[in-house]
Coordinates of C-alpha atoms and ligand atoms in Angstrom, one line a residue:
M1 CA 115.9 44.1 130.2
S2 CA 112.3 43.5 129.1
N3 CA 111.6 39.5 129.4
N4 CA 111.6 37.8 126.1
T5 CA 109.0 35.7 126.9
T6 CA 107.6 35.3 123.5
G7 CA 110.2 34.2 121.4
A8 CA 110.9 37.3 119.8
G9 CA 114.2 38.8 119.3
D10 CA 116.8 36.8 120.7
D11 CA 118.7 40.4 121.7
A12 CA 115.8 42.3 122.7
D13 CA 115.9 45.6 124.2
R14 CA 119.0 47.6 122.4
G15 CA 118.8 49.8 125.4
G16 CA 119.2 47.0 127.9
E17 CA 118.2 49.2 131.0
S18 CA 115.7 47.9 133.0
S19 CA 113.3 51.1 135.1
T20 CA 115.8 50.3 138.0
D21 CA 118.9 51.2 135.9
W22 CA 117.2 54.4 134.8
A23 CA 116.4 55.2 138.1
E24 CA 120.1 54.6 139.3
A25 CA 122.1 56.2 135.8
I26 CA 119.7 59.2 136.8
G27 CA 121.3 59.3 140.0
D28 CA 120.9 62.3 142.6
G29 CA 119.2 64.2 140.0
G30 CA 115.7 64.2 139.1
L31 CA 113.4 63.7 136.6
V32 CA 110.6 66.2 135.7
V33 CA 108.5 65.1 133.1
V34 CA 106.2 68.2 131.9
S35 CA 103.1 66.9 129.2
N36 CA 99.7 68.3 128.0
R37 CA 98.0 65.2 129.1
Q38 CA 97.8 63.2 132.6
P39 CA 98.9 59.8 133.1
Y40 CA 95.6 59.7 135.4
S41 CA 92.8 61.5 136.0
H42 CA 90.4 61.4 138.7
T43 CA 86.7 61.6 137.9
Y44 CA 83.4 61.7 139.5
D45 CA 81.2 58.0 139.3
G46 CA 78.0 59.6 141.0
D47 CA 79.1 60.1 144.9
D48 CA 82.6 58.4 144.1
I49 CA 85.3 59.5 142.7
A50 CA 87.4 56.7 140.0
V51 CA 90.6 57.3 138.5
E52 CA 90.9 57.3 134.9
V53 CA 93.8 55.9 133.2
H54 CA 95.2 57.7 129.7
A55 CA 95.2 55.5 126.8
G56 CA 97.7 57.4 124.7
G57 CA 100.9 56.5 123.7
L58 CA 102.6 59.0 125.5
T59 CA 101.2 58.5 128.8
A60 CA 101.2 55.1 128.8
G61 CA 104.8 54.7 127.8
L62 CA 106.2 57.8 130.2
D63 CA 104.6 56.3 133.0
P64 CA 106.4 53.8 133.7
V65 CA 109.3 55.3 133.3
M66 CA 107.9 58.2 136.3
Q67 CA 107.4 54.7 138.4
A68 CA 110.4 53.9 137.9
V69 CA 112.4 57.1 138.8
G70 CA 110.2 58.6 140.6
G71 CA 110.3 62.2 140.2
T72 CA 107.2 64.9 138.8
W73 CA 105.2 64.8 136.5
I74 CA 103.5 68.0 135.5
A75 CA 100.2 67.9 133.3
W76 CA 96.6 69.8 132.6
G77 CA 94.5 68.5 135.8
D78 CA 91.3 68.1 133.1
G79 CA 89.3 65.3 135.3
D80 CA 86.3 66.5 136.9
A81 CA 87.1 65.9 140.3
D82 CA 90.9 66.1 140.0
R83 CA 90.7 69.1 142.3
E84 CA 89.3 67.1 145.7
V85 CA 92.4 64.8 146.0
V86 CA 95.2 67.1 145.1
D87 CA 97.2 68.5 148.2
E88 CA 98.3 72.3 149.0
N89 CA 100.6 72.3 146.3
D90 CA 98.3 70.9 143.8
C91 CA 100.1 67.1 144.0
V92 CA 98.8 63.8 143.9
A93 CA 101.0 60.2 144.0
A94 CA 100.9 58.5 141.3
P95 CA 99.6 55.4 140.2
P96 CA 97.4 56.2 143.1
E97 CA 97.0 52.2 143.6
D98 CA 100.8 52.2 144.1
P99 CA 102.4 55.8 144.2
G100 CA 105.9 56.0 142.7
Y101 CA 105.9 59.5 141.7
T102 CA 104.1 62.7 142.3
L103 CA 101.7 64.3 139.8
R104 CA 101.4 67.9 140.0
R105 CA 98.4 69.6 138.4
I106 CA 97.8 72.7 136.7
W107 CA 94.4 73.6 136.4
L108 CA 92.8 75.4 133.0
S109 CA 90.6 78.0 132.5
D110 CA 87.8 77.1 130.0
E111 CA 89.2 79.7 127.6
E112 CA 92.9 78.8 128.3
V113 CA 92.1 75.8 126.9
D114 CA 89.8 76.7 123.6
D115 CA 93.0 78.6 122.9
Y116 CA 96.0 77.2 124.0
Y117 CA 95.0 73.3 123.2
Y118 CA 91.8 73.3 120.9
G119 CA 93.6 77.1 119.5
F120 CA 97.2 77.1 118.9
S121 CA 98.2 73.2 119.8
N122 CA 95.6 71.7 117.8
Q123 CA 94.7 74.1 114.8
V124 CA 98.4 76.0 114.6
L125 CA 100.8 73.2 115.3
W126 CA 99.1 69.9 114.9
P127 CA 98.8 70.9 111.0
I128 CA 101.5 72.7 110.2
C129 CA 103.6 69.8 111.2
H130 CA 101.5 67.0 109.3
S131 CA 101.5 69.2 106.4
A132 CA 98.3 69.9 106.2
L133 CA 98.1 73.9 105.8
T134 CA 94.4 74.3 104.6
R135 CA 93.6 73.1 107.9
V136 CA 95.6 76.2 110.1
N137 CA 93.7 78.1 111.9
E138 CA 94.9 81.3 113.9
W139 CA 93.3 84.1 116.1
Q140 CA 95.3 86.2 118.5
S141 CA 93.8 84.7 121.7
Y142 CA 95.5 81.5 120.3
W143 CA 98.4 82.5 120.3
E144 CA 98.8 85.0 123.4
R145 CA 97.0 82.0 125.7
Y146 CA 99.9 79.3 123.9
R147 CA 102.2 81.8 125.3
T148 CA 100.6 82.1 129.1
V149 CA 100.0 78.7 129.2
N150 CA 103.7 77.6 128.5
E151 CA 104.6 80.2 131.2
R152 CA 102.2 78.9 134.0
F153 CA 104.0 75.3 133.1
V154 CA 107.2 76.4 133.4
E155 CA 106.3 78.3 136.8
A156 CA 105.6 75.3 137.9
V157 CA 109.0 73.6 136.4
E158 CA 110.5 76.3 138.9
D159 CA 108.8 74.9 142.3
H160 CA 110.2 71.1 141.4
A161 CA 113.3 71.4 139.2
E162 CA 116.7 71.3 141.1
A163 CA 120.1 72.1 139.9
G164 CA 121.5 68.9 137.7
D165 CA 117.9 67.8 137.2
I166 CA 116.5 66.7 134.0
V167 CA 113.0 68.4 132.6
W168 CA 111.8 66.8 130.1
F169 CA 109.3 68.5 127.9
Q170 CA 106.9 66.2 125.8
D171 CA 105.6 67.1 122.2
Y172 CA 104.0 70.6 120.5
H173 CA 102.1 72.2 123.1
F174 CA 105.5 73.7 124.8
A175 CA 107.3 74.9 122.4
L176 CA 108.4 78.3 124.1
A177 CA 108.5 76.5 127.5
P178 CA 112.1 75.6 127.0
A179 CA 113.2 78.8 126.3
I180 CA 111.5 80.9 129.0
A181 CA 112.3 77.8 131.5
R182 CA 116.3 78.4 130.6
E183 CA 115.8 81.7 131.7
R184 CA 114.5 80.7 135.4
V185 CA 116.1 77.6 136.4
D186 CA 119.4 77.1 137.4
D187 CA 122.0 76.5 134.7
E188 CA 122.9 73.3 135.7
T189 CA 119.3 71.8 135.3
L190 CA 119.0 70.1 131.5
L191 CA 116.5 70.9 129.6
M192 CA 115.4 68.4 126.9
Q193 CA 112.2 67.6 124.7
F194 CA 110.5 64.5 123.0
W195 CA 108.6 66.3 119.7
H196 CA 106.0 63.5 119.1
I197 CA 104.4 64.4 115.6
P198 CA 106.3 65.2 112.6
W199 CA 108.3 68.1 111.7
P200 CA 107.4 69.6 108.2
A201 CA 110.0 71.0 105.7
W202 CA 110.8 74.7 105.2
D203 CA 108.3 75.4 102.8
T204 CA 105.4 74.5 104.6
F205 CA 106.6 75.6 107.9
R206 CA 107.4 79.2 106.5
G207 CA 103.7 79.2 106.7
C208 CA 103.4 78.7 110.5
P209 CA 102.4 81.8 112.3
H210 CA 104.9 82.9 114.9
G211 CA 107.1 80.2 113.5
E212 CA 110.5 81.8 114.5
A213 CA 109.5 82.2 118.0
I214 CA 108.5 78.7 117.7
L215 CA 112.1 77.9 116.8
E216 CA 113.5 79.7 119.2
G217 CA 111.6 78.6 122.0
L218 CA 112.0 74.9 121.2
L219 CA 116.2 76.0 121.3
G220 CA 115.8 76.7 124.7
N221 CA 116.7 73.0 125.3
D222 CA 119.7 71.3 125.6
L223 CA 118.2 68.4 123.9
L224 CA 116.0 67.9 121.0
A225 CA 114.7 64.8 119.8
F226 CA 112.3 63.7 117.1
H227 CA 111.5 60.0 115.8
V228 CA 113.3 59.8 112.7
A229 CA 116.2 61.3 110.8
R230 CA 114.2 63.4 108.3
Y231 CA 112.0 65.3 110.8
R232 CA 115.5 66.2 112.3
E233 CA 116.6 67.0 109.1
N234 CA 113.6 69.4 108.0
F235 CA 113.9 71.3 111.8
L236 CA 117.9 72.2 111.1
A237 CA 116.8 73.2 107.6
C238 CA 113.7 75.8 109.5
V239 CA 116.5 76.9 111.9
E240 CA 118.7 77.9 109.2
A241 CA 116.2 79.7 107.1
A242 CA 114.5 81.2 109.9
V243 CA 116.4 82.4 112.8
D244 CA 119.6 85.0 112.3
D245 CA 122.5 84.0 114.1
A246 CA 121.8 80.4 114.3
V247 CA 124.9 78.1 113.6
V248 CA 123.9 75.0 112.5
D249 CA 125.7 72.3 112.0
H250 CA 124.3 69.2 110.1
E251 CA 126.8 66.4 110.9
T252 CA 126.8 66.8 114.9
G253 CA 122.7 67.7 114.8
T254 CA 123.7 71.0 116.8
V255 CA 122.6 74.7 117.0
S256 CA 124.7 77.0 118.7
Y257 CA 122.2 80.2 119.3
D258 CA 122.5 82.8 121.7
G259 CA 125.8 81.6 123.7
R260 CA 124.4 77.9 124.1
T261 CA 124.3 74.4 122.0
T262 CA 121.1 72.3 121.0
Q263 CA 122.0 68.7 120.6
V264 CA 119.2 67.9 117.8
T265 CA 118.4 64.1 117.5
E266 CA 116.1 61.5 116.1
F267 CA 115.4 58.6 118.9
P268 CA 112.4 56.3 117.2
M269 CA 109.9 55.9 120.1
G270 CA 108.5 52.5 120.6
V271 CA 105.9 50.4 123.0
Q272 CA 106.0 47.7 124.9
A273 CA 106.4 45.2 122.9
D274 CA 106.8 41.8 125.5
E275 CA 104.0 43.1 127.4
I276 CA 101.8 43.1 124.7
A277 CA 102.8 39.6 123.0
E278 CA 101.7 38.4 127.0
R279 CA 98.5 40.6 126.1
A280 CA 97.8 38.8 123.0
A281 CA 98.3 35.2 124.4
S282 CA 96.3 35.9 127.4
E283 CA 92.9 33.9 128.3
E284 CA 91.3 37.2 128.2
A285 CA 92.3 38.3 125.1
A286 CA 91.3 34.8 123.5
A287 CA 87.8 35.6 125.3
F288 CA 87.2 39.1 123.7
W289 CA 88.1 37.3 120.5
D290 CA 85.5 34.7 120.7
E291 CA 82.6 36.9 121.8
F292 CA 83.7 40.1 119.0
R293 CA 83.7 37.6 116.5
A294 CA 79.7 36.1 117.5
E295 CA 78.4 39.5 118.0
Y296 CA 79.3 41.5 114.7
D297 CA 79.9 37.7 113.0
L298 CA 82.8 38.2 111.2
A299 CA 84.2 36.6 108.2
D300 CA 86.6 34.8 107.8
T301 CA 89.4 37.0 107.1
V302 CA 89.6 39.8 109.0
A303 CA 91.6 43.2 108.7
V304 CA 92.0 45.9 111.2
G305 CA 92.8 49.7 112.1
V306 CA 92.9 51.2 115.2
D307 CA 92.9 54.9 115.2
R308 CA 92.2 58.3 116.9
L309 CA 89.6 59.7 114.6
D310 CA 91.8 62.7 113.3
Y311 CA 92.1 63.7 109.4
S312 CA 96.0 62.9 109.4
K313 CA 95.0 58.9 109.9
G314 CA 93.8 58.2 105.8
I315 CA 90.6 56.5 107.4
P316 CA 88.2 57.7 104.5
E317 CA 91.1 57.0 101.7
R318 CA 91.4 53.3 103.7
L319 CA 87.9 53.0 103.2
R320 CA 87.8 53.9 99.5
A321 CA 90.6 51.1 98.7
L322 CA 88.7 48.6 100.5
E323 CA 85.4 49.6 98.3
Q324 CA 87.8 49.7 95.2
F325 CA 89.2 46.1 96.5
W326 CA 85.5 44.7 97.6
E327 CA 84.7 45.7 93.7
R328 CA 87.7 44.5 91.4
N329 CA 87.5 41.3 93.9
P330 CA 84.2 40.0 93.9
E331 CA 85.2 36.6 95.4
W332 CA 86.2 38.5 98.9
R333 CA 83.0 39.6 99.4
G334 CA 81.8 37.8 102.1
E335 CA 84.9 36.6 103.1
L336 CA 86.7 39.3 104.6
T337 CA 85.9 41.9 107.5
Y338 CA 87.4 45.3 108.3
V339 CA 86.8 46.2 111.5
E340 CA 87.2 49.5 112.5
N341 CA 88.2 50.6 116.2
G342 CA 87.8 54.6 116.3
S343 CA 88.2 56.9 119.2
E344 CA 86.5 60.3 118.8
S345 CA 89.4 63.1 119.5
R346 CA 89.2 66.6 119.5
S347 CA 85.6 67.5 118.6
Q348 CA 85.0 70.8 119.5
I349 CA 87.5 71.0 116.4
R350 CA 85.2 71.8 113.6
A351 CA 87.7 70.0 111.6
Y352 CA 87.6 66.9 113.4
Q353 CA 83.5 67.3 114.0
D354 CA 84.2 67.0 109.4
I355 CA 86.6 63.9 109.8
Q356 CA 83.8 61.9 111.5
A357 CA 81.4 62.4 109.5
R358 CA 83.3 61.5 106.6
I359 CA 84.3 58.4 108.5
E360 CA 80.6 57.4 109.2
E361 CA 79.4 58.1 105.6
G362 CA 82.4 56.4 104.2
V363 CA 81.4 53.0 106.4
E364 CA 77.3 53.6 105.5
R365 CA 78.8 53.8 101.5
V366 CA 80.5 50.7 101.4
N367 CA 78.0 48.7 103.9
D368 CA 75.1 49.9 101.8
R369 CA 77.1 48.8 98.2
F370 CA 78.1 45.5 99.1
G371 CA 76.3 44.2 102.7
T372 CA 74.3 41.5 102.9
D373 CA 71.9 39.8 105.1
D374 CA 74.7 37.8 107.0
W375 CA 77.8 40.0 105.6
T376 CA 78.7 43.3 107.6
P377 CA 82.0 44.9 105.3
V378 CA 83.1 47.4 108.1
V379 CA 82.2 47.0 111.1
S380 CA 83.3 50.2 113.2
F381 CA 83.3 50.8 116.5
R382 CA 83.8 53.7 119.3
D383 CA 83.8 51.3 122.8
Y384 CA 87.2 51.8 124.5
I385 CA 88.4 47.8 125.1
S386 CA 90.9 46.4 127.2
K387 CA 94.1 46.3 126.8
E388 CA 94.2 42.8 127.0
A389 CA 90.6 42.8 124.2
L390 CA 92.7 45.2 121.6
A391 CA 95.8 42.7 122.1
G392 CA 93.5 40.0 121.1
L393 CA 91.8 42.2 118.6
Y394 CA 95.2 42.5 116.8
R395 CA 96.6 38.8 117.6
N396 CA 93.5 37.3 115.9
S397 CA 93.2 40.1 112.7
D398 CA 95.0 38.7 109.5
L399 CA 96.3 41.9 108.4
A400 CA 96.4 45.4 109.6
L401 CA 95.6 48.3 107.8
I402 CA 97.5 51.0 109.0
S403 CA 97.6 54.7 106.4
P404 CA 98.0 57.6 107.9
I405 CA 98.6 61.1 105.4
R406 CA 101.3 61.9 107.3
D407 CA 102.0 60.7 111.3
G408 CA 105.3 60.9 113.6
M409 CA 105.5 57.4 114.5
N410 CA 101.7 55.5 114.6
L411 CA 102.5 52.9 117.9
V412 CA 99.1 51.4 116.4
A413 CA 102.0 49.4 113.5
Q414 CA 104.2 48.4 116.4
E415 CA 101.2 47.0 118.7
Y416 CA 99.8 44.9 115.9
V417 CA 103.2 43.4 115.3
A418 CA 103.8 43.0 118.9
A419 CA 100.7 41.3 119.3
Q420 CA 101.8 38.8 116.3
V421 CA 102.8 36.1 118.3
D422 CA 102.0 33.5 116.1
D423 CA 103.7 35.3 113.0
D424 CA 101.0 35.0 111.2
G425 CA 99.5 38.3 110.4
V426 CA 100.7 41.0 107.6
L427 CA 101.1 44.8 108.1
V428 CA 100.0 47.5 105.2
L429 CA 101.3 50.5 106.0
S430 CA 101.7 54.0 105.0
D431 CA 104.8 54.9 103.7
Q432 CA 103.8 58.7 105.4
A433 CA 104.2 56.9 108.9
G434 CA 107.6 57.7 111.1
A435 CA 106.9 53.7 111.8
G436 CA 107.6 53.0 108.0
S437 CA 111.2 53.9 108.7
L438 CA 111.5 51.3 110.9
L439 CA 109.4 48.4 109.8
D440 CA 110.6 47.7 106.6
A441 CA 109.3 44.3 106.2
A442 CA 105.4 45.7 106.0
V443 CA 103.7 46.0 102.7
M444 CA 104.3 49.6 102.0
V445 CA 101.2 52.1 100.9
K446 CA 100.5 55.4 99.5
P447 CA 97.5 55.7 101.4
Q448 CA 96.0 58.4 98.7
D449 CA 97.1 56.8 95.9
T450 CA 93.6 54.2 95.8
C451 CA 94.8 52.0 92.8
A452 CA 98.2 51.1 94.3
F453 CA 96.4 50.9 98.3
T454 CA 94.1 48.6 96.4
D455 CA 97.0 46.8 94.8
A456 CA 98.2 46.1 98.6
I457 CA 95.2 45.0 99.9
E458 CA 95.3 42.1 97.3
E459 CA 99.1 41.4 97.9
A460 CA 98.5 41.5 101.8
L461 CA 95.4 38.2 101.6
T462 CA 97.5 36.3 98.7
M463 CA 100.7 36.9 100.1
P464 CA 102.5 32.9 100.3
E465 CA 102.9 32.0 104.0
A466 CA 106.3 31.5 103.9
E467 CA 106.8 35.3 102.8
R468 CA 104.5 36.3 105.2
R469 CA 105.4 34.6 108.4
A470 CA 109.4 35.6 107.4
R471 CA 108.5 39.2 107.0
M472 CA 106.1 39.1 110.5
R473 CA 109.4 37.6 112.4
H474 CA 111.5 40.0 111.1
L475 CA 109.3 42.4 111.8
R476 CA 108.2 41.5 115.5
R477 CA 112.4 41.2 116.1
Q478 CA 112.3 44.9 114.8
V479 CA 110.1 46.2 117.6
T480 CA 111.3 44.1 119.9
E481 CA 114.8 45.8 119.8
N482 CA 113.5 48.8 119.1
D483 CA 110.5 48.6 122.2
L484 CA 109.8 51.3 124.8
A485 CA 112.3 50.6 127.0
A486 CA 115.1 51.1 124.4
W487 CA 113.5 54.1 123.8
T488 CA 114.0 55.8 127.2
A489 CA 117.4 54.3 127.4
L490 CA 118.3 56.3 124.5
N491 CA 116.7 59.8 125.9
L492 CA 118.1 59.4 128.8
K493 CA 121.5 58.4 128.3
A494 CA 121.7 60.9 125.7
A495 CA 120.4 63.7 128.7
M496 CA 122.6 62.1 131.3
A497 CA 126.2 62.4 128.7
L498 CA 125.2 66.0 128.4
R499 CA 124.6 67.1 131.6
D500 CA 127.7 65.1 132.8
A501 CA 129.6 66.4 129.7
S502 CA 128.1 70.3 130.3
G503 CA 130.7 73.0 131.1
S504 CA 133.2 70.9 128.9
G505 CA 131.2 71.9 125.2
A506 CA 131.4 68.3 123.8
T507 CA 128.1 67.4 121.8
L508 CA 126.6 63.8 122.5
S509 CA 128.3 61.2 120.2
M510 CA 125.9 60.3 117.4
E511 CA 127.5 56.3 117.4
G512 CA 124.9 53.7 117.7
Q513 CA 122.3 55.8 116.6
P514 CA 119.5 53.9 114.8
Ligands
LIG601 O1 100.5 62.2 118.7 C1 100.5 62.7 119.1 C2 99.7 63.0 120.7 O2 99.9 64.0 121.3 C3 100.2 61.9 121.3 O3 100.9 61.8 121.8 C4 98.6 61.5 121.9 O4 98.4 60.2 122.1 C5 97.6 62.1 121.3 O5 98.1 63.3 120.0 C6 96.6 62.5 121.6 O6 96.3 64.0 121.9 P1 95.3 64.8 122.5 O7 95.6 64.4 124.1 O8 95.0 65.8 121.8 O9 94.3 63.8 122.8

């Protein structure tokens, strides 16, 4: 049970499980997680080897689960010193300072990284799933290596998974692996997958190269989960349209295909809300904020955005809305600073280079147009900051502008809410993010409707205090009740229910689902 140290959400933690409970509940069967990113990488620091913790939502979220359950995590070993520290089976104990599970590293050649990661994963599946068909680039080698890399990960699964274990694939890098694994592992091994990005409507997915094979691959899972109901429905509609012989039952969310049944469901991912609130209230957070505010000479009112620099995040659209806001509201010039903390991502791909350049141009344009000697409208920085500093940035920002054009969930929106220990911030959120289905007291925007986005910024900045606080209290309750522990419990309970029912033909009870 999460400690309710901040007063948010009296009956917090819908799942009600602690890490120890998960370990006990999984019982004799172990857990094998498969993801592209590894939670820890080893890198050279001069002659020394340093450990880097990967900050992405997926790895940060699953690491505590693995620490508690103690299974095996299979992932791409992308650190330059990763090979130095593994044993003869390519395994290393993790976390390095306090081992709780085994990290099995998969080595990928440059060609494999180019074709499987930068290629099929991020230039075919990512844009398709974000409904960005014009950004799809496909080469034969992308598809071929996507398949062979999926096979290589499955070979590692064979090394570690035993009958009765749960194998949990993560995300769009492994759409083929479940069907391959189904042929190779014991029938009693449960295969499940969480798809962390959106699933598009059939009319978009039908543009996906090798789409039918992708669907068939995913139907190798016993359990397949998405963040929100509309992605699940989209997936079921795609299967119905494209996979001959698949029988879809929309009511139970099951697909019968090739003599097997896949349960398809939705479990909204959450954040470690209590930990974030504690960090937001920490001395380190306060010290960071004092220094940061002075260094950048921030205005009295601050808006924040924290993003991976991806075309799906709607950052140029946000800058346009801010530009229009300052144009329409000259009295806010000098009174509001927008702080953008962006992290570079997938920069080998042309579309990512382009979006980074567009964002820089947008920042320059707004600052050139409105900036003065003592006020910079947009403060954009790329530095990595500690979790405490980030929580301090969230806590002290009067509003967050989270405006993806399409986003599976968006955990930044939830982190911002979790850090509002004073209950006084306003969340401006795109209705195109999965988080929009959960966080119903946010000020909703359509990121590409610049006028309405500008109106929303005005509304957020002038909202009466009582309304602001009531909305934020409500949001905090939602984020705390649907936190990471609750998400993990939903996934693992569903897996165990299916495992226990296997052979009985039972499907997962949808009762109590969000
Ligand atoms: O949103 C999907 C996702 O895979 C996240 O899980 C992850 O944090 C993010 O994209 C980062 O992507 P990459 O591993 O390509 O840097």
